[in-house]
Coordinates of N, CA and C in Angstrom, one line a residue:
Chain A
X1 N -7.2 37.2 -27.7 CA -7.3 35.8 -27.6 C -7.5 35.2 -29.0
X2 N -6.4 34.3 -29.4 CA -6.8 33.2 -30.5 C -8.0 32.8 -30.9
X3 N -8.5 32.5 -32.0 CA -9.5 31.8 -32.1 C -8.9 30.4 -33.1
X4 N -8.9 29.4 -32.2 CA -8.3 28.3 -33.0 C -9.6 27.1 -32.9
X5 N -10.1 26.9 -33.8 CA -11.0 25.5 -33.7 C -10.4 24.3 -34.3
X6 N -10.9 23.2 -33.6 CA -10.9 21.6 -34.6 C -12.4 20.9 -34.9
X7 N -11.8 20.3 -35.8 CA -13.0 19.3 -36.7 C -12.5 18.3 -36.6
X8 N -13.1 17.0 -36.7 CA -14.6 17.0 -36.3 C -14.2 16.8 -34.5
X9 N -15.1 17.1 -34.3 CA -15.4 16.9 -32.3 C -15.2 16.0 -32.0
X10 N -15.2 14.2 -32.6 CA -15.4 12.9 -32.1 C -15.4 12.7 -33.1
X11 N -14.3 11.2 -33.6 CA -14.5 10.7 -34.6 C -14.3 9.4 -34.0
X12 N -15.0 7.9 -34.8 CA -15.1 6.7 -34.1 C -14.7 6.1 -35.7
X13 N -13.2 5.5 -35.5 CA -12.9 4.6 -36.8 C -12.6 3.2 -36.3
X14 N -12.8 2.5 -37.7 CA -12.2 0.5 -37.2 C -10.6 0.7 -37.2
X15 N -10.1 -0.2 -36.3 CA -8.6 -0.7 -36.4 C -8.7 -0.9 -38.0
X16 N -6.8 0.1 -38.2 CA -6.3 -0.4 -39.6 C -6.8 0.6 -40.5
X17 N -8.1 1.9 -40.2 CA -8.7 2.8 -41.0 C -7.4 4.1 -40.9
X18 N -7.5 4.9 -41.6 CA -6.8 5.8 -41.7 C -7.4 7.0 -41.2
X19 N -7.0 7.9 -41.0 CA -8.0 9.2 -40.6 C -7.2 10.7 -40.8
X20 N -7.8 12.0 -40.8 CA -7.6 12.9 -40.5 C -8.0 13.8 -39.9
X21 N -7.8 14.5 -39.7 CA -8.5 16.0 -38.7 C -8.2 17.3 -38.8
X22 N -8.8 18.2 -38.7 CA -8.4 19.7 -39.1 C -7.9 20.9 -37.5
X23 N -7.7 21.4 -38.0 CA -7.2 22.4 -36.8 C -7.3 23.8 -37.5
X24 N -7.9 25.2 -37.4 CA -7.8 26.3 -38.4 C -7.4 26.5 -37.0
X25 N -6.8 28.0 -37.6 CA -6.1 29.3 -36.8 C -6.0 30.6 -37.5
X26 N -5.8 31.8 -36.8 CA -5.8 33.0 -37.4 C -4.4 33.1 -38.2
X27 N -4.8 33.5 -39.2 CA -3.1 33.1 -40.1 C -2.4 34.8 -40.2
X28 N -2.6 35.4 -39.8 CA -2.3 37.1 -39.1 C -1.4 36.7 -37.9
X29 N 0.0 37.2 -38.3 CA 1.0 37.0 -37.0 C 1.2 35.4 -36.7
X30 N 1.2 34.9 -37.5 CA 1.0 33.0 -37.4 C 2.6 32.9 -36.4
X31 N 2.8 32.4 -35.6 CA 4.1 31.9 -35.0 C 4.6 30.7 -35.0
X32 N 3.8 29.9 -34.8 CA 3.8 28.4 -34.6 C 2.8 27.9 -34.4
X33 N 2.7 26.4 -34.6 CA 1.3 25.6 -34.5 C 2.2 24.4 -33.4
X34 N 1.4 23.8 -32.6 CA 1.5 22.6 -32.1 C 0.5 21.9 -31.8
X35 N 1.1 20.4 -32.1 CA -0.5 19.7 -31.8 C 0.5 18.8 -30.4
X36 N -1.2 18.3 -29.6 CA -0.6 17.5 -28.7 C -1.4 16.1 -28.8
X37 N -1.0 15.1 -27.9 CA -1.6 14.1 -28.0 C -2.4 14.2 -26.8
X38 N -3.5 13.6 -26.3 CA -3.5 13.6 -24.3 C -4.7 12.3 -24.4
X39 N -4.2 11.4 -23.8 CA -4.9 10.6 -23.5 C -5.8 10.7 -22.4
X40 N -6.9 9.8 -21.8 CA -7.6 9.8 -20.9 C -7.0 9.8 -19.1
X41 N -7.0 10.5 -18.6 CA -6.3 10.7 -17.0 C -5.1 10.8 -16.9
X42 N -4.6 11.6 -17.7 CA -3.4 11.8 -18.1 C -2.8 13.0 -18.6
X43 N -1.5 13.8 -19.1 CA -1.7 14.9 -19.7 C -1.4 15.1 -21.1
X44 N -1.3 16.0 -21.6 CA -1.2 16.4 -22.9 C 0.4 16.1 -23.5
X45 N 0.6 15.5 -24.3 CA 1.6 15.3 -24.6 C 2.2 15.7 -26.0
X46 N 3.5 16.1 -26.3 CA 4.1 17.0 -27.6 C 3.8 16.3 -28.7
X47 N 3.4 16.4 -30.0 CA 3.3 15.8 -31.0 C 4.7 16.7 -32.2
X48 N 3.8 17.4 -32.3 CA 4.8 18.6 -33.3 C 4.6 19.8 -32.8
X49 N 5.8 20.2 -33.3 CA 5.6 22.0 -33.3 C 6.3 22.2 -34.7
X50 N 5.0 23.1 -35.7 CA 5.5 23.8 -37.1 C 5.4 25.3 -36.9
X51 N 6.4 25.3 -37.8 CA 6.5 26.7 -38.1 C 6.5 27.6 -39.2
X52 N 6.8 26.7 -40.3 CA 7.0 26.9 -41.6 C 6.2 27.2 -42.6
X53 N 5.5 27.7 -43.7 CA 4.3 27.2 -44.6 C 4.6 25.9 -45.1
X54 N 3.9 25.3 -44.9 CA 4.0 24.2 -46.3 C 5.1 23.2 -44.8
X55 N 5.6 23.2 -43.4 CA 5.9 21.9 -43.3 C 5.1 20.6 -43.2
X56 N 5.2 19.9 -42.8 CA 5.2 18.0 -42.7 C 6.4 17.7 -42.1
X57 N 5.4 17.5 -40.9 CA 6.3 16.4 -39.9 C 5.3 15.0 -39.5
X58 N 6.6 14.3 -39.2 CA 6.1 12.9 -39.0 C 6.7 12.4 -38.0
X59 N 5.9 11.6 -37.5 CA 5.9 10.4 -36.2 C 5.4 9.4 -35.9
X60 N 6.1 8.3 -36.8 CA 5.7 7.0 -36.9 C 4.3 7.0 -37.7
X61 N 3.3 6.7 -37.4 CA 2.0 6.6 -38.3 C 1.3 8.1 -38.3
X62 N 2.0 9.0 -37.3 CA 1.4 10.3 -37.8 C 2.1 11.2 -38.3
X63 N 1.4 11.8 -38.7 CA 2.1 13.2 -39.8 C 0.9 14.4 -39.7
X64 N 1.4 15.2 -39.9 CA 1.1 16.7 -40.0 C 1.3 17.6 -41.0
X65 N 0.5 18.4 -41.9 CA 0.8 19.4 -42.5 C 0.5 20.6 -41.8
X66 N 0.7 21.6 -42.6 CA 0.6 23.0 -42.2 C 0.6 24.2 -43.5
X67 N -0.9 24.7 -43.5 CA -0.5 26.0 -44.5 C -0.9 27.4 -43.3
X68 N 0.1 27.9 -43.3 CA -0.1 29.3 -42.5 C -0.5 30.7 -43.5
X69 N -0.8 30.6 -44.8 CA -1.8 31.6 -45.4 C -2.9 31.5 -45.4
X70 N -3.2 30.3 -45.0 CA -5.0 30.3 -45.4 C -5.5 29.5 -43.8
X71 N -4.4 29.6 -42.3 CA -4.8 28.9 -41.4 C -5.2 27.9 -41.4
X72 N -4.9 26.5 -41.4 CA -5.2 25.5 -41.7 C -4.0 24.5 -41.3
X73 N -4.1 23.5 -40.4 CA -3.2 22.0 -40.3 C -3.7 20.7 -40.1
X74 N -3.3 20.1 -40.7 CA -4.3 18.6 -40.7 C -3.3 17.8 -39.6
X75 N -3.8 16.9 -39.1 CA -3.2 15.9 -38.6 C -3.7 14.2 -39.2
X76 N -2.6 13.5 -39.5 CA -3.2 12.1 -40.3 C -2.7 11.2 -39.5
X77 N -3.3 10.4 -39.2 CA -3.2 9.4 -39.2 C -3.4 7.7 -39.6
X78 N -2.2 7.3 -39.9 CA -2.1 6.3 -41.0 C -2.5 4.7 -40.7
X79 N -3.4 4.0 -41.0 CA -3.6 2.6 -40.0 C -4.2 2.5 -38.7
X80 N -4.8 3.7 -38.1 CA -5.0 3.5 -36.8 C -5.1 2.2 -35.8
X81 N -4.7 2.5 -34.7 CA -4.5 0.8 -33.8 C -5.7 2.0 -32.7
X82 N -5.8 0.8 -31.4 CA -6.5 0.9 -30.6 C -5.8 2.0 -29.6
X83 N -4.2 2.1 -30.0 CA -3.6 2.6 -28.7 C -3.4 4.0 -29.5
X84 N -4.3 4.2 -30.8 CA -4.2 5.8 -30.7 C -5.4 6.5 -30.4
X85 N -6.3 5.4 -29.6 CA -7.5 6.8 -28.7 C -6.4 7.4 -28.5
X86 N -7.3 8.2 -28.2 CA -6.6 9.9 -27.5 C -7.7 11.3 -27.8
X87 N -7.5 12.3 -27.3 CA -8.1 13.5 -27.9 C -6.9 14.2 -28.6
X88 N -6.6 15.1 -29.7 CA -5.5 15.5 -30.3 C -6.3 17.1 -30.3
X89 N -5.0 17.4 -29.7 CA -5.4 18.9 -29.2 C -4.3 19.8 -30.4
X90 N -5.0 21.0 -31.0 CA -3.9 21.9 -31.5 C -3.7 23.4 -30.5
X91 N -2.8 24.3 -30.9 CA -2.8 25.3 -30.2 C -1.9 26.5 -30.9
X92 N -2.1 27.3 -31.1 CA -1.7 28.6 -32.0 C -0.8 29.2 -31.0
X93 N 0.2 29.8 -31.2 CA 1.3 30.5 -30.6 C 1.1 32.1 -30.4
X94 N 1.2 32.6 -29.5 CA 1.3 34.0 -29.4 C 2.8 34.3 -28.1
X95 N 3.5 35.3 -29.1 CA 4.8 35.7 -28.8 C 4.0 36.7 -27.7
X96 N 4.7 36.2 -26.1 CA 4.9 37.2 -25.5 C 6.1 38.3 -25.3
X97 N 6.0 39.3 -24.5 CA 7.3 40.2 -24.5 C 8.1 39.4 -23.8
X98 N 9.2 39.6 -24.3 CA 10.7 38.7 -23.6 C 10.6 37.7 -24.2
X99 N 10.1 37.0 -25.6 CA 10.1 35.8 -26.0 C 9.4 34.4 -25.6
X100 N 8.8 34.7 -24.6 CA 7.6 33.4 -24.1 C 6.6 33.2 -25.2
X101 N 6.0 32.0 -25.1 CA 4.6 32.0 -25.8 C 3.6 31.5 -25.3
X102 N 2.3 32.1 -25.5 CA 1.2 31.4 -24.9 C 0.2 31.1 -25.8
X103 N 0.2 29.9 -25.6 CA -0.4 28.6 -26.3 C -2.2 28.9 -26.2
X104 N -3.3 29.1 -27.6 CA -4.2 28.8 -27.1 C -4.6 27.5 -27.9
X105 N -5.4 26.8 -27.4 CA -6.0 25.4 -27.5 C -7.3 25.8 -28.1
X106 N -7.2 24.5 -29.1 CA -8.4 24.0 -29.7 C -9.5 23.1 -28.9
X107 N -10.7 22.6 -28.9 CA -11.3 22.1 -28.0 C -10.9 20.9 -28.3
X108 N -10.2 20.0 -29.2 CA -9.3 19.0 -29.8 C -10.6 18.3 -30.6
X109 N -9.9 17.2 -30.9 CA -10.7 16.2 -31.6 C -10.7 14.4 -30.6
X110 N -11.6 14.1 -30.1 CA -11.9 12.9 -29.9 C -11.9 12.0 -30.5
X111 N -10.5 10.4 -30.5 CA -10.5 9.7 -31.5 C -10.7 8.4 -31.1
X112 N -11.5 7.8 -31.4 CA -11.7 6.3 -30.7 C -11.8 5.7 -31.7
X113 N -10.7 4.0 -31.7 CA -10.4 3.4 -32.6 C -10.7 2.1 -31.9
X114 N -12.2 1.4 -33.0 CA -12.1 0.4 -32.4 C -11.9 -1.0 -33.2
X115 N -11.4 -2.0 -32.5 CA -11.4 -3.2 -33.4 C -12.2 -3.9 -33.7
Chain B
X1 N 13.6 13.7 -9.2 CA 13.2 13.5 -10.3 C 13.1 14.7 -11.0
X2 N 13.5 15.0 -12.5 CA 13.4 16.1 -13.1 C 11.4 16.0 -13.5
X3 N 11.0 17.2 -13.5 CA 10.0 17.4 -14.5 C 8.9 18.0 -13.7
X4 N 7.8 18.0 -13.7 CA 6.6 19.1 -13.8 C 5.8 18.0 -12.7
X5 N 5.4 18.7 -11.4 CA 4.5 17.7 -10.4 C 3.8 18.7 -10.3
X6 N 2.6 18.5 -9.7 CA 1.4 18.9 -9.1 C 0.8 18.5 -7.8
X7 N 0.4 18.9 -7.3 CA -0.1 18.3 -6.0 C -1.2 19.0 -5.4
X8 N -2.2 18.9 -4.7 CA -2.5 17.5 -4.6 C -3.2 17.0 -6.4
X9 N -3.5 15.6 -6.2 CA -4.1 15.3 -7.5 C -5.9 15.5 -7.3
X10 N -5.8 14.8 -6.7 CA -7.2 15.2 -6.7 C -8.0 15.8 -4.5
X11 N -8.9 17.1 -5.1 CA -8.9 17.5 -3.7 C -10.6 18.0 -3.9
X12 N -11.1 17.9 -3.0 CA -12.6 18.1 -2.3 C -12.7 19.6 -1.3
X13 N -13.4 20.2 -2.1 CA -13.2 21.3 -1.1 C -14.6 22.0 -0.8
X14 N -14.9 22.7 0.1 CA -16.3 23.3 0.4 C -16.8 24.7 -0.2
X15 N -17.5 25.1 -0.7 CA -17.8 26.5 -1.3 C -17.1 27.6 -0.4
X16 N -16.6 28.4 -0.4 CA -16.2 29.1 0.2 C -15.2 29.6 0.8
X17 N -14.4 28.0 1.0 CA -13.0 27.7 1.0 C -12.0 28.3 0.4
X18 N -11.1 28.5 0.9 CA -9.7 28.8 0.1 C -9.0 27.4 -0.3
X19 N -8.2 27.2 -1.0 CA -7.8 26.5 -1.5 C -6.1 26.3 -2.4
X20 N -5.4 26.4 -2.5 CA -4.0 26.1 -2.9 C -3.6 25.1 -3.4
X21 N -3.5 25.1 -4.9 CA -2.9 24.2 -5.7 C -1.5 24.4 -6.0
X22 N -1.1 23.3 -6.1 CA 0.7 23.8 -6.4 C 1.3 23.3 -7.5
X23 N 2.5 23.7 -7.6 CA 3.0 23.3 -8.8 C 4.7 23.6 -8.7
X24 N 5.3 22.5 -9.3 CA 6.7 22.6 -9.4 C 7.6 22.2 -10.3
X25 N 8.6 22.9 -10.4 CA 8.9 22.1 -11.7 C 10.9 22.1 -11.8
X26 N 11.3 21.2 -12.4 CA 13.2 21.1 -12.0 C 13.4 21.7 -13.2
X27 N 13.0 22.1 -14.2 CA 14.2 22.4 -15.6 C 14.5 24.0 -15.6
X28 N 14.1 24.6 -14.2 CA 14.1 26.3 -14.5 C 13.3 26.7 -15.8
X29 N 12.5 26.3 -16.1 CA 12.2 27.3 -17.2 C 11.2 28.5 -16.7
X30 N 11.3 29.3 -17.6 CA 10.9 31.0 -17.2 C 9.6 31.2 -17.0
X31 N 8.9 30.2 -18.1 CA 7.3 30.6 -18.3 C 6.7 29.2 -17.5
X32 N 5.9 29.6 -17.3 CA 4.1 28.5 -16.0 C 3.6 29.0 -16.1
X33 N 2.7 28.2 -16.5 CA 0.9 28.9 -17.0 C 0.2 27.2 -15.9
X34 N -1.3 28.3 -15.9 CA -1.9 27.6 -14.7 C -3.1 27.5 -16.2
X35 N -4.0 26.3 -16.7 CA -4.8 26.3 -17.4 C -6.0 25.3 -16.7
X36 N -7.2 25.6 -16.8 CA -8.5 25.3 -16.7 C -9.1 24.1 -17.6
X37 N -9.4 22.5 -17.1 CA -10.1 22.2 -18.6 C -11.7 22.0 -18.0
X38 N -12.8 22.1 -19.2 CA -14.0 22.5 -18.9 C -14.7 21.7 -20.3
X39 N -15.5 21.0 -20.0 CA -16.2 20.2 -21.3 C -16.4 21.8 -22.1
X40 N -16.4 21.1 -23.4 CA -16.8 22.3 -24.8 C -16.1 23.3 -24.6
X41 N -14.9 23.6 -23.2 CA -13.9 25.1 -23.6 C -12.4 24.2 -23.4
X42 N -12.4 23.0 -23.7 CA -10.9 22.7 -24.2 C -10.2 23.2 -22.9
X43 N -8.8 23.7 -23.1 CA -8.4 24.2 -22.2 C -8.2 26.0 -21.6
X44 N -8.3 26.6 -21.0 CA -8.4 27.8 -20.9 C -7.2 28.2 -20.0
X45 N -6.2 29.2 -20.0 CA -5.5 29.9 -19.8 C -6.5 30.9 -18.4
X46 N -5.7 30.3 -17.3 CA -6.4 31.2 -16.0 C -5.3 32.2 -16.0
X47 N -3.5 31.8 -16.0 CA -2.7 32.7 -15.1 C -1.2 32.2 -15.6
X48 N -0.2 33.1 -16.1 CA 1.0 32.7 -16.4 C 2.2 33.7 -15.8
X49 N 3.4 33.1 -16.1 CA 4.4 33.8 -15.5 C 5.8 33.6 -16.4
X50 N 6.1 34.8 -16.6 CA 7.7 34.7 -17.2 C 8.6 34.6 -16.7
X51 N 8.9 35.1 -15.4 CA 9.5 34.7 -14.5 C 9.3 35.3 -12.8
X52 N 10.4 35.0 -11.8 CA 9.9 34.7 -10.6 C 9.4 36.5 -10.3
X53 N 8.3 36.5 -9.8 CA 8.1 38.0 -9.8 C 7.0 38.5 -10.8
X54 N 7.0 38.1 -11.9 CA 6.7 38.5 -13.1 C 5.3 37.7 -13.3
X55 N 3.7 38.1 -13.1 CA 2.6 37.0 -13.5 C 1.4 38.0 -14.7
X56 N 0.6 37.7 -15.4 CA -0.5 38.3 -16.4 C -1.2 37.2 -16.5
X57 N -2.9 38.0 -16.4 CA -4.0 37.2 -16.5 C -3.9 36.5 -18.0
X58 N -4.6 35.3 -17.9 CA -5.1 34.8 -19.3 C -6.7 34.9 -19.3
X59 N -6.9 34.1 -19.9 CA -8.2 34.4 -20.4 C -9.5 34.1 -19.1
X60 N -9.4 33.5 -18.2 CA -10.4 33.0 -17.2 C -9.5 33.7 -16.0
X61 N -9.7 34.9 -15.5 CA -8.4 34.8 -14.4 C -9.3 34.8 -13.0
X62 N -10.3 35.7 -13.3 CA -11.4 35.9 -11.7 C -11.6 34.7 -10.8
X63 N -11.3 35.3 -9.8 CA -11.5 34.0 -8.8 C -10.2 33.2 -8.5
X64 N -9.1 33.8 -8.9 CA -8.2 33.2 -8.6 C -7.0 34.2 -8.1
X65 N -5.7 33.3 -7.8 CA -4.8 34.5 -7.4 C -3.4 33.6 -7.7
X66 N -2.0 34.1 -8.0 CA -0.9 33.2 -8.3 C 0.0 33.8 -8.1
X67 N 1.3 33.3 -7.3 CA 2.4 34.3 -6.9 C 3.6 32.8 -7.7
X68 N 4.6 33.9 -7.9 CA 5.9 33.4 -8.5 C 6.7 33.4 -7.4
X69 N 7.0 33.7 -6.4 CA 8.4 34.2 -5.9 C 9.9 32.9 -5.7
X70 N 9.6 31.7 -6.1 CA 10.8 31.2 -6.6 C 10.3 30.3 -8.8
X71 N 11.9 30.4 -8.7 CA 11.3 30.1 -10.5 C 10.9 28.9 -10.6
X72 N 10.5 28.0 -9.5 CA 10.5 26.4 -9.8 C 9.1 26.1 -9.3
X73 N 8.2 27.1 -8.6 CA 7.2 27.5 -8.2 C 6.0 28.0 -8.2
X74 N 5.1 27.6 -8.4 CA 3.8 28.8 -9.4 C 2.2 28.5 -8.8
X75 N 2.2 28.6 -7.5 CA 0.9 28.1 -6.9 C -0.3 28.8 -7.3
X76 N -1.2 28.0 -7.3 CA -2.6 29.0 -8.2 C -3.5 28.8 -6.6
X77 N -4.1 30.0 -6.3 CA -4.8 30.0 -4.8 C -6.5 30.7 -5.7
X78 N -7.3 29.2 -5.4 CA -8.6 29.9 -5.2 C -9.1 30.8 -4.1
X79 N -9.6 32.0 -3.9 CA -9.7 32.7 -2.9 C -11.1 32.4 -2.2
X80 N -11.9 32.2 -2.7 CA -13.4 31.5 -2.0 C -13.7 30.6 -3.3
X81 N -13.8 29.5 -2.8 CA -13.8 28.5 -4.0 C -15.6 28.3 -4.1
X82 N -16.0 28.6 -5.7 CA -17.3 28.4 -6.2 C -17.4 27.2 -6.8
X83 N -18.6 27.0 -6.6 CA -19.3 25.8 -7.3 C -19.0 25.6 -9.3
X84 N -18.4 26.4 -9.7 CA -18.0 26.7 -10.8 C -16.1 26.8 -11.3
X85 N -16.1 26.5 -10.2 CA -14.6 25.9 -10.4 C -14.0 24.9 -10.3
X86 N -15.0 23.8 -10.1 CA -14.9 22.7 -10.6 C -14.0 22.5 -11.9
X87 N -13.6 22.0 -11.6 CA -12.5 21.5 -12.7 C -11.7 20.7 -12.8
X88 N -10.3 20.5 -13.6 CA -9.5 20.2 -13.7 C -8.5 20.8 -14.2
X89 N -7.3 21.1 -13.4 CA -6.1 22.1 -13.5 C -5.0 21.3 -14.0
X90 N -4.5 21.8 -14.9 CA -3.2 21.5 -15.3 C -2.4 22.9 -15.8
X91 N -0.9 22.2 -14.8 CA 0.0 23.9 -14.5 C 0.9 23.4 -16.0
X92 N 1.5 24.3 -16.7 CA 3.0 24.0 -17.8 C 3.9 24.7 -17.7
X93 N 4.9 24.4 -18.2 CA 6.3 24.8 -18.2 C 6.5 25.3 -19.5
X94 N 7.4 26.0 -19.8 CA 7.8 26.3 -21.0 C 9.0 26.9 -21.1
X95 N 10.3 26.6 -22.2 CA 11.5 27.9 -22.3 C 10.7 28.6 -22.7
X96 N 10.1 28.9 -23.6 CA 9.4 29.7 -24.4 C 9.4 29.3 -26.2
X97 N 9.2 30.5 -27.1 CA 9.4 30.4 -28.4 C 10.1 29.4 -28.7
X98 N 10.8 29.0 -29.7 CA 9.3 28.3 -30.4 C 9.0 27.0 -29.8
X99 N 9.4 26.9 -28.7 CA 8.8 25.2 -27.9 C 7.4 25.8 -27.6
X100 N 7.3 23.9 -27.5 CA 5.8 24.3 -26.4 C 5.7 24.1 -24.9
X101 N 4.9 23.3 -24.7 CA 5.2 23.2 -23.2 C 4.9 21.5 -22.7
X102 N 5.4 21.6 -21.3 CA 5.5 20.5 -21.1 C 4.2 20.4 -19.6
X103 N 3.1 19.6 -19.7 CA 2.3 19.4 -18.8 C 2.9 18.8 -17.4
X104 N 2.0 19.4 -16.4 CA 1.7 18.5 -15.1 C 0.9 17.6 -14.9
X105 N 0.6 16.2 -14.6 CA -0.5 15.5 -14.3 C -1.8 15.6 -14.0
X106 N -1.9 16.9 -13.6 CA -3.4 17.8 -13.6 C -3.8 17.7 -11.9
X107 N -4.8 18.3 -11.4 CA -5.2 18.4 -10.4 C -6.7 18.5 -10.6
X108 N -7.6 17.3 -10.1 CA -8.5 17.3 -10.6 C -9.9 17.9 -8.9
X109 N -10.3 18.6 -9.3 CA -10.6 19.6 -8.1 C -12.3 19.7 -8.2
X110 N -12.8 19.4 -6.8 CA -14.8 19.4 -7.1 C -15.1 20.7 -5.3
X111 N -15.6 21.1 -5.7 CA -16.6 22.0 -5.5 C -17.8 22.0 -5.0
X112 N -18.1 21.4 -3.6 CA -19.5 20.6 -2.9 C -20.0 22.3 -2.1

């Protein structure tokens, strides 16, 4: 089993603040990282999948890095609005046989943005 | 409609109970995983499958049971349902490498 954690647990910013958040992972056999979005009564939803050292990917006000030698991906976000509560979940890849992967999860990060 | 259902959404069941959650999904993909969420353990890996036929525990599997036998199919059956299985289930899809997966709406499940 993965051991993948995030920081911080709950973060509470003003509309228009910027933010970031961490995600570590075991960087031994690294496959991929994905983060998801998941809002309240609802499910998890795809943000990115990296693979690379050193990528950055973006989506609209968020972005992501990734260093897979030292386990580590940040998630940013730029201006926060109110409609990016959410909890932002990461999850480390492990290559099953025959090519499947199974995802383990971070306990995410809790983001409430208020105005 | 294409994509990943669940049913029921939310169900009430008695200790002891058996129980059957389902799951379905249109894009054929190979892999369904059945995951657990639980305040402070995020989400947890009960039960997955590569394909129809083909299932391995994850990390929480006791107390449960999951058969494949069509690929669009992946029901997770509590066999005497505990007061500790409270939860909320969400089944996924996946091609596999390097995607991730794609959620079900969850099944949010109590334990009286």
């Amino acid at each position: 089993i993965l051991n993948v954690e995030q920081s911080p647990q709950s973060l509470h910013v003003q509309e228009g603040d910027s933010t970031n958040f961490t995600c570590s992972f075991p960087s031994s056999n690294f496959y991929a990282l994905h983060w998801y979005r998941w809002e309240t009564a609802k499910s998890p939803e795809a943000l990115f999948v990296m693979t690379l050292n050193g990528d950055e990917k973006k989506k609209g006000r968020i972005s992501a890095t990734l260093n897979t030698k030292e386990g580590y991906s940040y998630l940013y976000i730029k201006g926060s609005q109110p409609e990016d509560s959410a909890t932002y979940l990461c999850a480390s890849t492990e290559i099953l046989t025959g090519g499947g992967n199974k995802l383990t999860f971070g306990t995410g990060t809790q983001l409430k943005v208020e105005l | 409609d294409a994509g990943i259902t669940q049913s029921p959404r939310y169900k009430i069941t008695e200790t002891g109970r058996q129980v059957t959650l389902m799951c379905h999904q249109t894009w054929s993909h190979s892999y369904m995983f059945w995951y657990r969420q639980d305040l402070g353990h995020g989400l947890r890996l009960i039960y997955y499958s590569a394909a129809a036929d083909i299932t391995d525990k994850g990390e929480v599997p006791d107390g449960y049971v999951v058969s494949r036998s069509k690929t669009e199919n992946f029901p997770l059956t509590l066999e005497s349902a505990t007061r500790s299985q409270t939860s909320v289930y969400f089944c996924a899809s996946s091609e596999g490498a390097p995607y991730g997966y794609t959620f079900g709406s969850g099944t949010r499940l109590t334990v009286v």
